[in-house]
XYZ file of C-alpha atoms in Angstrom:
767
model
C 153.028 112.197 110.082
C 149.638 111.080 112.157
C 147.678 110.244 108.748
C 150.491 107.776 107.957
C 149.990 106.646 111.509
C 146.458 105.941 110.635
C 147.844 104.376 106.779
C 149.316 102.015 108.945
C 146.143 100.659 111.703
C 143.693 101.052 108.621
C 146.432 98.673 107.257
C 147.008 96.598 110.287
C 143.187 96.254 110.677
C 142.821 95.119 107.284
C 145.936 92.092 107.407
C 143.418 91.427 110.543
C 140.560 90.701 108.633
C 141.763 89.089 105.444
C 143.078 86.299 107.968
C 139.727 85.459 109.667
C 138.479 86.186 105.665
C 140.311 83.133 104.543
C 140.146 81.193 107.317
C 136.680 81.023 107.960
C 136.990 79.558 103.347
C 139.443 76.690 104.077
C 136.817 75.915 107.295
C 133.562 76.511 105.468
C 135.394 74.379 102.196
C 136.452 71.808 105.385
C 132.076 71.938 106.178
C 131.589 71.271 102.492
C 133.232 68.127 101.663
C 132.057 66.709 105.234
C 128.438 67.851 103.726
C 129.156 66.523 100.322
C 130.891 63.064 101.325
C 128.270 62.024 103.682
C 125.932 63.279 101.224
C 127.465 60.466 98.612
C 127.667 57.948 101.416
C 123.659 57.589 101.913
C 122.904 57.494 98.588
C 124.873 54.904 98.020
C 123.185 53.367 101.778
C 119.990 54.050 101.622
C 117.783 51.144 101.345
C 120.520 49.146 103.413
C 119.456 51.470 106.226
C 115.086 51.011 105.587
C 113.457 47.557 105.828
C 111.088 47.512 103.593
C 108.408 45.178 104.476
C 103.963 45.349 103.702
C 102.701 42.826 105.149
C 100.593 44.229 107.492
C 99.329 48.363 107.765
C 101.230 48.761 110.414
C 104.516 48.004 108.931
C 103.280 49.538 106.512
C 103.977 52.695 108.078
C 106.827 51.479 109.740
C 108.428 51.481 106.094
C 107.037 54.962 104.949
C 108.342 56.564 108.631
C 111.645 54.793 107.673
C 112.443 56.617 104.176
C 110.711 59.197 105.587
C 114.283 59.812 107.521
C 116.313 58.826 105.366
C 115.407 61.441 102.515
C 115.023 64.114 106.044
C 119.100 63.222 106.651
C 119.679 62.994 102.995
C 117.718 66.826 102.252
C 119.870 68.148 105.057
C 122.889 67.611 104.701
C 122.743 68.914 100.591
C 120.832 72.119 101.927
C 123.818 72.678 104.647
C 126.560 71.996 101.754
C 124.340 74.076 99.595
C 124.634 76.881 102.445
C 128.169 76.165 103.103
C 129.108 76.603 99.143
C 126.924 80.069 99.334
C 129.136 81.158 102.390
C 131.812 81.133 100.382
C 130.971 82.707 97.792
C 130.255 85.235 100.903
C 133.965 85.552 101.939
C 136.209 85.590 98.917
C 133.002 88.209 97.652
C 133.959 89.990 101.705
C 138.010 89.302 99.739
C 138.164 91.367 97.273
C 137.070 94.566 99.445
C 135.324 93.257 103.156
C 134.306 96.382 104.004
C 133.976 99.783 102.568
C 133.323 102.455 105.402
C 134.585 103.427 109.493
C 131.927 105.576 112.150
C 133.076 106.433 115.313
C 130.570 106.156 117.522
C 129.786 106.977 120.926
C 126.687 106.203 123.116
C 125.176 108.189 125.125
C 126.067 106.515 129.591
C 129.544 105.289 127.158
C 133.717 106.408 127.907
C 134.922 104.119 124.649
C 133.172 104.392 121.181
C 132.632 101.742 118.724
C 134.611 101.371 116.298
C 132.126 100.006 112.760
C 133.096 98.901 109.552
C 130.451 98.750 107.236
C 130.462 95.646 104.611
C 128.866 92.956 101.917
C 128.028 91.063 104.921
C 128.600 90.327 108.403
C 132.172 88.891 109.836
C 132.909 87.528 112.890
C 136.360 87.025 114.582
C 137.639 83.278 114.552
C 135.640 81.942 117.564
C 132.426 83.745 116.230
C 132.164 85.448 119.677
C 133.129 89.650 118.298
C 131.614 90.780 115.089
C 134.676 92.765 113.002
C 132.673 94.072 110.649
C 128.783 94.650 110.405
C 126.058 93.948 107.958
C 125.666 97.180 105.883
C 121.500 96.285 106.580
C 122.180 96.140 110.430
C 120.365 99.186 112.069
C 124.352 100.391 114.082
C 125.399 100.757 110.409
C 121.868 103.152 109.551
C 124.712 106.108 111.279
C 126.236 105.997 107.591
C 124.153 107.016 105.687
C 121.956 109.224 107.274
C 124.357 111.556 109.211
C 128.077 113.479 108.806
C 129.877 113.997 112.475
C 127.879 115.288 115.516
C 124.884 114.205 117.261
C 122.884 111.182 115.796
C 121.470 107.797 116.523
C 119.741 104.335 115.819
C 116.253 102.513 115.566
C 116.457 99.308 117.113
C 113.781 97.205 116.918
C 112.980 97.790 120.200
C 115.083 101.350 121.002
C 116.728 104.162 119.607
C 120.301 104.089 121.562
C 121.443 108.239 120.487
C 125.240 109.047 120.706
C 127.654 110.765 119.150
C 129.542 110.013 115.426
C 132.724 110.950 116.013
C 134.122 110.024 112.635
C 133.090 109.483 108.770
C 135.984 107.493 107.289
C 135.017 106.198 103.321
C 138.185 103.572 102.190
C 138.356 101.773 99.015
C 139.609 99.171 99.073
C 140.884 96.902 95.684
C 142.179 93.013 95.109
C 142.204 93.121 99.220
C 144.614 96.185 98.819
C 144.066 99.359 100.765
C 143.347 102.372 98.093
C 142.832 105.312 99.470
C 140.821 106.349 102.661
C 139.878 109.838 102.975
C 137.532 111.083 106.492
C 134.173 112.682 104.782
C 131.843 114.897 106.707
C 129.021 114.318 103.445
C 126.129 111.544 103.083
C 129.019 109.201 100.515
C 132.067 110.859 99.628
C 132.782 112.960 96.408
C 135.808 110.519 95.765
C 134.124 107.518 96.378
C 130.938 107.939 94.474
C 133.419 109.126 90.688
C 135.466 106.686 91.695
C 132.255 103.571 91.298
C 130.476 105.920 88.561
C 133.710 106.601 86.132
C 134.219 103.144 85.976
C 132.519 101.266 82.419
C 129.319 99.387 82.153
C 128.992 96.276 83.174
C 125.837 93.486 81.636
C 124.981 92.955 84.896
C 123.636 96.158 86.755
C 125.830 97.113 90.334
C 125.109 96.689 94.217
C 125.368 100.142 95.196
C 126.194 99.514 99.029
C 129.130 101.123 99.369
C 127.650 103.926 97.970
C 124.195 104.250 99.026
C 122.842 107.614 99.041
C 120.836 109.389 101.920
C 117.975 109.754 100.249
C 118.230 105.563 98.267
C 119.061 104.975 102.249
C 114.632 105.933 103.613
C 113.701 104.011 100.780
C 115.718 100.829 101.010
C 114.509 100.655 104.795
C 111.278 101.677 104.233
C 109.546 98.934 107.211
C 105.960 102.059 107.306
C 103.265 102.209 103.994
C 101.947 98.998 102.338
C 102.719 101.044 99.464
C 105.640 102.739 98.467
C 105.996 104.328 95.405
C 109.788 106.004 94.292
C 109.241 108.132 91.118
C 113.085 108.563 89.918
C 114.666 110.351 87.800
C 116.250 108.014 85.243
C 119.817 107.356 85.896
C 118.178 107.802 89.725
C 119.295 104.129 90.821
C 116.044 102.862 90.933
C 116.183 99.620 90.010
C 119.786 99.920 92.346
C 117.812 100.995 95.183
C 114.679 97.985 94.273
C 117.068 95.709 95.057
C 119.278 96.600 97.961
C 115.470 97.057 99.752
C 114.933 93.356 99.284
C 118.070 92.497 99.927
C 117.582 94.288 103.742
C 113.726 93.036 104.515
C 115.570 90.041 103.842
C 118.262 90.190 106.466
C 115.475 92.186 108.457
C 113.023 89.403 108.076
C 115.432 86.702 107.889
C 112.365 84.510 110.108
C 109.435 85.852 108.367
C 110.210 86.014 105.066
C 112.095 84.322 102.325
C 113.192 85.037 99.044
C 110.275 82.894 97.466
C 108.530 85.229 98.061
C 109.207 88.506 96.875
C 108.340 88.925 93.038
C 109.987 91.449 90.530
C 107.546 92.323 88.043
C 109.808 93.352 85.172
C 109.078 94.790 81.603
C 111.014 91.423 79.843
C 113.606 88.545 79.612
C 116.948 91.497 79.324
C 116.520 92.853 82.199
C 115.887 89.883 84.554
C 119.161 88.939 83.516
C 120.473 92.408 83.880
C 119.862 92.378 87.899
C 120.009 88.551 87.846
C 123.201 89.042 90.214
C 123.323 91.176 93.335
C 121.204 89.529 95.455
C 123.869 86.621 95.051
C 126.212 89.311 95.560
C 125.181 90.068 98.545
C 124.814 86.360 99.423
C 121.469 86.067 99.749
C 118.837 83.711 97.173
C 117.004 85.428 93.987
C 113.345 86.760 94.092
C 111.138 85.381 92.165
C 111.103 87.599 88.407
C 108.263 87.763 86.520
C 107.242 89.916 83.624
C 102.821 90.050 82.755
C 102.531 88.704 80.031
C 104.368 86.293 81.239
C 101.624 86.101 83.428
C 99.137 86.537 81.074
C 101.115 84.135 78.510
C 100.777 81.108 81.642
C 96.420 81.795 82.570
C 96.327 82.041 79.182
C 98.666 81.162 75.954
C 97.839 77.378 76.247
C 93.538 78.509 74.712
C 95.181 81.898 73.085
C 97.363 83.994 70.888
C 99.007 86.980 72.610
C 100.379 89.405 71.922
C 103.387 90.189 73.183
C 104.044 94.401 74.409
C 106.128 95.375 71.711
C 104.476 94.401 68.780
C 101.908 96.895 71.057
C 104.421 98.714 70.688
C 106.033 98.012 67.010
C 102.657 98.625 65.412
C 101.500 101.901 67.293
C 106.014 103.273 66.112
C 105.178 102.606 62.914
C 101.630 102.792 62.099
C 102.133 106.124 59.290
C 98.298 107.370 58.828
C 97.704 109.537 61.838
C 93.373 108.385 62.282
C 93.877 104.938 62.804
C 97.701 106.117 65.349
C 94.209 108.263 67.233
C 92.221 104.702 67.060
C 94.082 102.605 67.956
C 95.793 105.086 70.796
C 92.172 105.821 72.351
C 90.827 101.753 72.355
C 94.421 100.822 73.517
C 94.559 104.036 76.369
C 90.381 103.702 77.580
C 90.828 99.121 77.772
C 93.451 100.002 79.823
C 91.647 102.787 82.272
C 89.819 102.711 85.941
C 86.756 103.859 83.501
C 86.305 100.147 81.219
C 86.883 98.066 84.690
C 84.035 100.127 86.109
C 82.134 98.672 82.146
C 83.298 94.888 82.580
C 81.779 95.145 87.123
C 78.263 96.469 85.411
C 78.535 94.227 82.453
C 79.819 90.984 85.159
C 76.389 91.620 87.891
C 74.742 91.616 84.539
C 76.340 88.684 84.081
C 74.297 86.775 86.648
C 71.807 88.074 86.092
C 71.553 86.423 82.019
C 74.214 86.790 79.701
C 76.885 83.726 80.705
C 77.959 81.706 77.819
C 78.519 78.606 77.593
C 79.824 75.912 75.363
C 77.860 72.850 74.227
C 79.575 69.158 75.766
C 81.488 66.953 72.507
C 81.436 63.879 72.689
C 83.207 61.721 69.006
C 81.088 64.213 67.379
C 77.746 64.552 69.209
C 76.491 66.285 71.721
C 75.888 64.948 74.839
C 75.083 68.447 76.679
C 74.119 71.051 74.871
C 74.921 74.814 75.756
C 71.318 75.513 75.923
C 71.336 72.810 79.523
C 74.675 73.946 80.766
C 72.448 77.943 80.583
C 69.069 77.025 82.030
C 70.496 74.772 85.040
C 73.423 77.368 86.133
C 70.802 80.712 85.468
C 67.793 78.024 87.733
C 69.804 79.429 91.309
C 69.136 82.890 92.497
C 70.417 85.830 91.062
C 72.065 86.045 94.707
C 74.764 83.347 94.652
C 77.839 83.781 93.174
C 79.173 83.463 89.729
C 81.952 81.182 90.913
C 79.568 79.234 93.022
C 77.268 78.508 90.566
C 79.860 77.370 88.478
C 81.508 74.541 90.637
C 77.686 73.121 92.191
C 77.068 73.216 87.435
C 80.873 70.948 87.226
C 79.415 68.854 89.534
C 76.547 68.419 88.065
C 76.979 67.729 84.656
C 79.961 65.375 86.072
C 77.724 62.907 87.098
C 75.785 63.367 84.195
C 79.332 62.614 82.463
C 78.928 59.495 84.615
C 75.627 58.379 83.038
C 76.525 59.055 79.901
C 80.207 56.966 80.020
C 77.731 54.405 81.604
C 75.271 53.748 78.511
C 77.862 54.791 76.346
C 79.878 50.756 77.267
C 77.014 48.954 74.707
C 77.492 50.616 72.399
C 79.192 49.198 69.428
C 81.668 51.457 68.195
C 83.613 50.369 72.030
C 82.651 46.832 70.833
C 84.517 47.799 67.588
C 87.952 48.916 69.765
C 88.325 46.031 71.448
C 88.558 43.851 69.338
C 90.899 45.909 67.241
C 93.307 46.684 70.180
C 96.675 45.337 69.130
C 98.567 43.753 71.664
C 100.682 45.704 73.382
C 97.340 48.089 74.167
C 95.398 44.941 75.258
C 97.905 44.885 77.519
C 98.242 47.754 78.844
C 94.724 47.840 79.998
C 94.855 43.392 81.244
C 97.771 45.498 83.654
C 95.324 48.991 84.761
C 92.770 46.829 85.364
C 94.504 44.675 87.478
C 96.521 47.454 89.139
C 92.969 48.817 89.685
C 92.254 46.294 92.021
C 89.420 45.132 90.671
C 90.514 41.898 89.175
C 92.579 39.032 89.594
C 94.192 37.067 86.889
C 92.585 34.685 87.183
C 89.408 36.667 86.615
C 90.060 37.993 84.423
C 89.222 34.718 81.589
C 85.472 34.583 80.194
C 85.054 36.666 77.483
C 82.055 38.291 77.741
C 83.710 39.030 80.988
C 87.078 40.759 79.218
C 84.816 41.770 77.105
C 83.020 44.117 79.348
C 85.643 44.955 81.542
C 88.219 45.980 78.524
C 84.720 48.234 77.705
C 84.139 50.036 81.159
C 88.017 50.794 80.755
C 88.732 51.929 76.888
C 85.337 53.928 77.806
C 86.939 55.377 80.923
C 89.637 56.536 78.253
C 87.661 57.964 76.537
C 85.645 60.293 78.807
C 88.877 61.728 80.741
C 90.120 64.513 78.458
C 85.205 65.614 79.203
C 85.890 65.200 82.572
C 89.271 67.220 82.954
C 87.286 69.742 80.934
C 84.420 70.463 83.489
C 87.121 70.170 86.447
C 88.864 73.058 84.664
C 85.255 74.969 83.631
C 85.955 74.775 79.920
C 82.779 74.411 79.616
C 82.569 77.944 80.379
C 82.672 80.203 77.578
C 85.141 83.522 78.110
C 86.211 83.563 74.812
C 82.142 84.050 73.760
C 81.310 85.772 76.850
C 84.051 88.538 76.031
C 83.106 89.093 72.761
C 79.670 89.501 73.440
C 80.808 92.988 74.937
C 81.949 93.716 71.554
C 78.314 93.400 70.421
C 76.560 96.200 68.651
C 74.383 94.717 67.836
C 73.545 93.137 71.266
C 70.893 93.844 74.246
C 73.869 94.965 76.523
C 75.468 97.818 73.999
C 71.788 98.934 75.180
C 71.872 98.367 78.928
C 75.785 99.771 79.140
C 76.507 102.714 76.527
C 75.774 105.074 78.844
C 79.821 103.927 80.402
C 80.871 103.412 77.034
C 83.538 106.508 75.535
C 82.486 108.108 72.559
C 84.039 105.944 70.465
C 83.233 102.916 71.468
C 81.846 101.766 67.676
C 85.544 102.533 66.567
C 87.362 100.069 69.424
C 84.248 96.698 68.835
C 86.396 97.099 65.365
C 89.251 97.490 66.764
C 88.940 94.741 68.521
C 86.511 92.116 66.981
C 88.340 90.667 64.148
C 90.543 89.869 66.697
C 89.182 87.661 68.943
C 87.378 85.804 66.968
C 91.000 84.790 65.187
C 92.087 84.391 68.857
C 93.617 87.378 69.621
C 94.252 88.715 72.588
C 96.008 92.406 71.913
C 98.427 93.475 75.141
C 95.534 95.942 75.722
C 93.016 93.255 76.439
C 95.125 90.571 78.532
C 94.548 92.828 81.786
C 90.744 92.521 81.113
C 90.077 89.336 79.693
C 92.582 87.704 82.639
C 89.919 90.297 85.882
C 86.712 88.965 83.997
C 87.944 85.163 83.888
C 88.439 85.833 87.619
C 85.720 87.316 87.995
C 83.175 84.681 86.440
C 85.905 81.193 87.491
C 86.590 82.363 90.789
C 89.469 84.497 91.987
C 93.090 82.489 91.325
C 95.662 84.505 93.878
C 98.290 83.671 95.893
C 99.022 84.920 98.785
C 102.808 83.017 99.448
C 103.791 86.075 97.692
C 105.348 88.765 100.980
C 107.006 91.771 98.851
C 105.825 92.722 95.482
C 108.242 95.001 93.398
C 107.005 97.013 90.848
C 109.595 98.912 88.686
C 109.394 100.777 85.159
C 105.538 101.546 87.246
C 104.534 104.102 84.969
C 104.036 101.208 81.690
C 102.061 99.735 83.732
C 97.516 101.123 83.406
C 96.005 100.340 86.406
C 93.988 98.111 84.934
C 96.925 96.424 85.562
C 97.705 97.402 89.134
C 94.196 95.956 89.654
C 94.839 92.359 88.486
C 98.348 92.325 91.050
C 96.919 93.482 93.917
C 93.894 90.672 93.224
C 96.559 87.966 92.858
C 98.861 89.161 96.218
C 96.878 90.456 97.756
C 98.629 89.201 101.772
C 102.096 91.381 99.614
C 103.107 94.998 100.435
C 104.251 96.595 97.441
C 106.842 99.037 95.731
C 106.189 100.585 93.026
C 109.663 102.106 91.683
C 109.074 104.712 88.221
C 109.523 107.725 86.397
C 107.365 110.282 84.560
C 109.297 111.356 82.042
C 109.736 107.509 80.986
C 106.315 106.259 80.441
C 106.845 105.091 76.693
C 104.284 102.486 76.835
C 100.766 103.719 75.580
C 97.748 102.590 77.759
C 99.400 104.624 80.725
C 99.422 108.015 78.260
C 95.494 108.979 78.715
C 95.531 107.738 82.856
C 96.699 107.619 86.599
C 99.749 107.088 87.137
C 101.144 103.799 88.890
C 103.471 106.490 90.526
C 100.726 108.706 91.522
C 99.622 107.377 96.013
C 96.088 108.620 95.208
C 95.056 105.077 93.266
C 96.559 103.636 96.861
C 94.819 104.741 98.677
C 95.623 105.967 102.453
C 98.482 103.074 102.413
C 100.066 104.893 99.968
C 103.502 106.939 101.107
C 106.026 108.425 98.062
C 109.578 109.405 98.184
C 111.292 111.165 95.353
C 114.820 111.373 93.660
C 115.395 114.241 91.533
C 119.691 113.440 91.193
C 121.306 110.940 88.211
C 124.236 109.265 89.057
C 124.296 107.585 85.776
C 125.159 110.170 83.589
C 127.429 112.553 83.005
C 126.761 116.151 83.397
C 126.513 117.570 79.822
C 124.868 114.524 78.843
C 122.320 115.029 81.729
C 121.913 118.795 81.047
C 120.603 118.070 77.031
C 118.874 115.374 78.092
C 116.519 117.138 80.112
C 115.576 119.845 77.377
C 114.747 117.483 75.510
C 112.170 117.177 79.252
C 110.287 120.778 77.310
C 107.958 121.398 80.845
C 110.073 122.236 83.168
C 111.332 118.580 85.183
C 114.560 119.386 87.340
C 116.774 116.927 87.310
C 119.483 116.849 89.237
C 122.947 116.172 87.883
C 126.202 114.498 89.878
C 129.472 116.192 89.498
C 131.220 114.254 87.089
C 131.832 115.521 83.519
C 132.709 114.198 80.344
C 132.421 115.304 77.086
C 129.930 117.118 75.536
C 127.100 115.281 73.524
C 127.284 115.933 69.804
C 124.700 115.896 67.222
C 125.293 114.468 64.150
C 123.210 115.885 60.624
C 124.096 113.663 57.406
C 122.242 114.438 53.802
C 120.975 110.179 54.262
C 120.416 106.726 55.095
C 124.828 105.867 53.740
C 126.143 108.660 54.372
C 124.728 107.996 59.070
C 125.565 103.998 58.733
C 128.941 105.619 57.428
C 129.422 107.813 60.946
C 128.354 105.537 62.792
C 131.321 103.005 61.975
C 133.445 105.254 61.757
C 131.997 106.661 65.633
C 132.157 102.900 67.316
C 135.676 102.308 65.552
C 137.092 105.467 67.271
C 134.747 105.013 71.435
C 135.751 101.252 71.059
C 139.454 102.817 72.501
C 137.914 103.579 75.371
C 134.793 102.101 76.393
C 133.337 97.914 76.630
C 129.935 98.343 76.088
C 128.705 100.182 73.427
C 124.857 100.444 72.538
C 123.824 101.694 69.066
C 119.925 102.829 70.011
C 116.688 102.755 66.976
C 113.170 103.803 67.608
C 112.250 99.898 66.145
C 113.033 96.631 65.818
C 112.237 96.836 62.589
C 114.518 99.769 62.364
C 117.204 97.537 63.811
C 117.237 95.132 61.400
C 117.582 96.782 58.085
C 120.283 98.357 59.828
C 121.359 94.980 60.951
C 122.419 94.521 57.676
C 123.704 97.419 56.558
C 126.727 97.392 60.018
C 127.006 93.163 60.033
C 129.082 92.667 57.684
C 131.632 95.405 58.218
C 131.318 95.876 62.561
C 131.221 93.169 65.437
C 127.589 93.863 66.380
C 124.727 92.407 67.985
C 121.162 92.597 66.665
C 118.806 92.152 70.808
C 115.518 91.400 69.292
C 112.777 90.055 72.420
C 113.871 87.452 71.862
C 117.495 88.088 73.761
C 117.810 87.502 77.242
C 121.318 88.693 78.051
C 123.870 90.773 76.240
C 127.280 90.615 76.507
C 129.616 93.136 76.569
C 130.125 94.841 72.816
C 128.869 97.207 70.350
C 124.597 95.953 70.981
C 122.180 97.238 68.649
C 118.377 97.586 69.803
C 115.552 99.884 70.466
C 115.227 102.066 72.186
C 111.955 100.424 74.085
C 114.560 97.169 75.147
C 117.142 99.305 76.355
C 115.397 100.264 79.243
C 116.323 99.700 83.213
C 119.641 99.023 81.136
C 122.521 101.894 80.987
C 125.523 101.597 78.462
C 128.848 103.719 78.121
C 128.699 105.768 74.884
C 125.122 106.135 72.694
C 124.686 106.636 69.099
C 120.996 107.390 68.409
C 120.102 106.810 65.456
C 118.255 108.604 63.191
C 116.392 111.771 65.485
C 115.164 112.975 62.247
C 112.300 115.649 62.515
C 110.721 112.846 59.704
C 111.404 109.354 62.454
C 110.971 111.422 66.167
C 107.842 113.401 64.865
C 104.564 112.749 67.124
C 104.710 114.417 70.473
C 103.798 111.522 71.623
C 107.202 110.158 71.031
C 109.148 112.811 73.318
C 109.196 110.039 76.289
C 110.773 108.426 74.218
C 112.999 109.529 72.795
C 114.411 110.565 76.500
C 114.781 106.984 77.697
C 116.554 106.032 74.302
C 119.375 109.294 75.302
C 119.141 108.681 79.319
C 120.575 105.289 78.980
C 124.440 107.362 78.225
C 127.100 106.743 80.886
C 130.077 108.849 79.727
C 129.279 109.678 75.846
C 125.913 110.406 73.893
C 125.891 110.558 69.868
C 122.909 111.482 68.199
C 123.263 111.281 64.591
C 120.203 112.662 62.091
C 119.278 112.824 58.003
C 118.621 115.815 57.170
C 115.989 118.038 59.746
C 116.329 117.646 63.883
C 113.750 117.081 66.009
C 111.953 119.223 66.991
C 112.677 118.068 70.809
C 115.926 119.319 70.297
C 116.112 122.253 68.409
């Protein structure tokens, strides 16, 4: 009887909340309509409300302020409309499930307990006076994640509030209907978590607000350290925690920080799409997202060809020659290291005295200022002056020299010929530009000689404009040549800095020089090249970014971290990853970004050992792949045992894969066939494409849909699937110890079922 009474009371409260939500949605839609109509009206009458008068300076100012005022009114109306639409979406989400928990808290010194219902957003009553549902990020809500019934407390910005939690209740509400509720003494009840984890995978990551665990909550709300390092096993919810952390930071610092001041560094574009719905679902704008290679491409892509990280991986994963493999691996590893940064710092010190290379400045095929002249002028300044400051002085000198050359060029015969050959359209354009500049009037543009001089001036100015732009952008500095010079074994630099070079430096030079000669910057060279460029031309920084999150941090090198720290000097960082999923070769022999020693005394590290993604059976198998005694704690969710099938040839393997997919399709929405490389994926796609409806995922794929997917393991990082089929886990295919983590990463993508296939002998990772 007591249980039935509580059920009725909770149903009544749910109906009360839904009534308020309906009212709020109608109110917002009415306001949104008003804002929209106001914006339309402002656009229609924009110029009616502005008196344009340019007679005097005062009139110009008045006109400017009148236009500015109208623009601001229009902007305010459109922003209010967008805000209303965003809030409607939040309330529509609340309609489906207004809250997921309730705690009753008796504060010390009070007689009556507070009933605190917790959901994804705050809900006020119809009069906007009292809180009906608390946002999960509110200080008082933290008790739900941190305590069991009994003594409890929470921190406000001013003080710590103590008391007793009398009740902790969880709800499963779907489509506005209360389906179940249960009181719990656990941090988060297993029933609620099991209900969510048993669901099928989606093409977007889920919000975990309702099931945040105690250790995850500490990460989400952590604010003490500049660098927060989170190392979590596969499936521990690192990415989801990172996104909830962003939502929390935006809530806590809502008057100091906006979403566009937060940046998420991600592994690839596919991953970007996978995570982009979480913050909007929580009523927040999306943060900026960027891959490291995208940043490098913005800086270098127009001048050079860049190797993408997947190309580097493909190259190594498909390399059969062990000696060549080791040479490539060692070269990549050194260039990612802080030892290489030390070598570059020494090189930059050398360049401050000699050796910085410049380009000739050429006009119409003639060298008007030689590289030697620029070099002599640059090194005429004292070496104590920084290289960037000296380059600014060189730039000003070059612009002055160009002005002199420009004047002298006006009387050259080519100019006269060019002005005579101007067609009617070009002539009219030049004429209009001269009038626009205000130097000439229609009456002054009549005498033939005068006309020729004016056109000559205009023509030469246009021809010199690209040169001026190049000089202003410091293009006269030969960055590529200066970087390439470091690998010249015949240069004086080699003898001077040999003590900082590794034993295999000659092999590294052999690997590097052919690429640089083709203006190709290998992935391992991108961060050092940017570092050198910034040290020479002046550090590029972004002080607007207040917080940077690096996901899959185990695959970034110490050198890349250095570049990011210099780029975002005012930002705090959250660094998330799993050392067991290290797949990029530049991190194999270098300190991991998950190592607090890289950050000095401003870092704090938190570790999550419990995995929630996969069933207990899958976790037990994948933990054996690690072979190093690592602790991976499985959440208590059971499923079928993973299967291992050995076949004699590729034809039989394809038949087995098709049969398995047909069986799994009846149960699951997202099934992934994971190959070792993109090359292997292409070959498999040719055999499977005609027989089943399968999506081939490549580095160009921006988003995947539910269904059957075919992808290389490195494209699957950070993503989860209902069922995973590992294509050809043979001893021949996965033979190198350096591929153990790669194989582990592929297997840990599975939520419910894992099926491993091998042609002949199975990889020793599973023996």
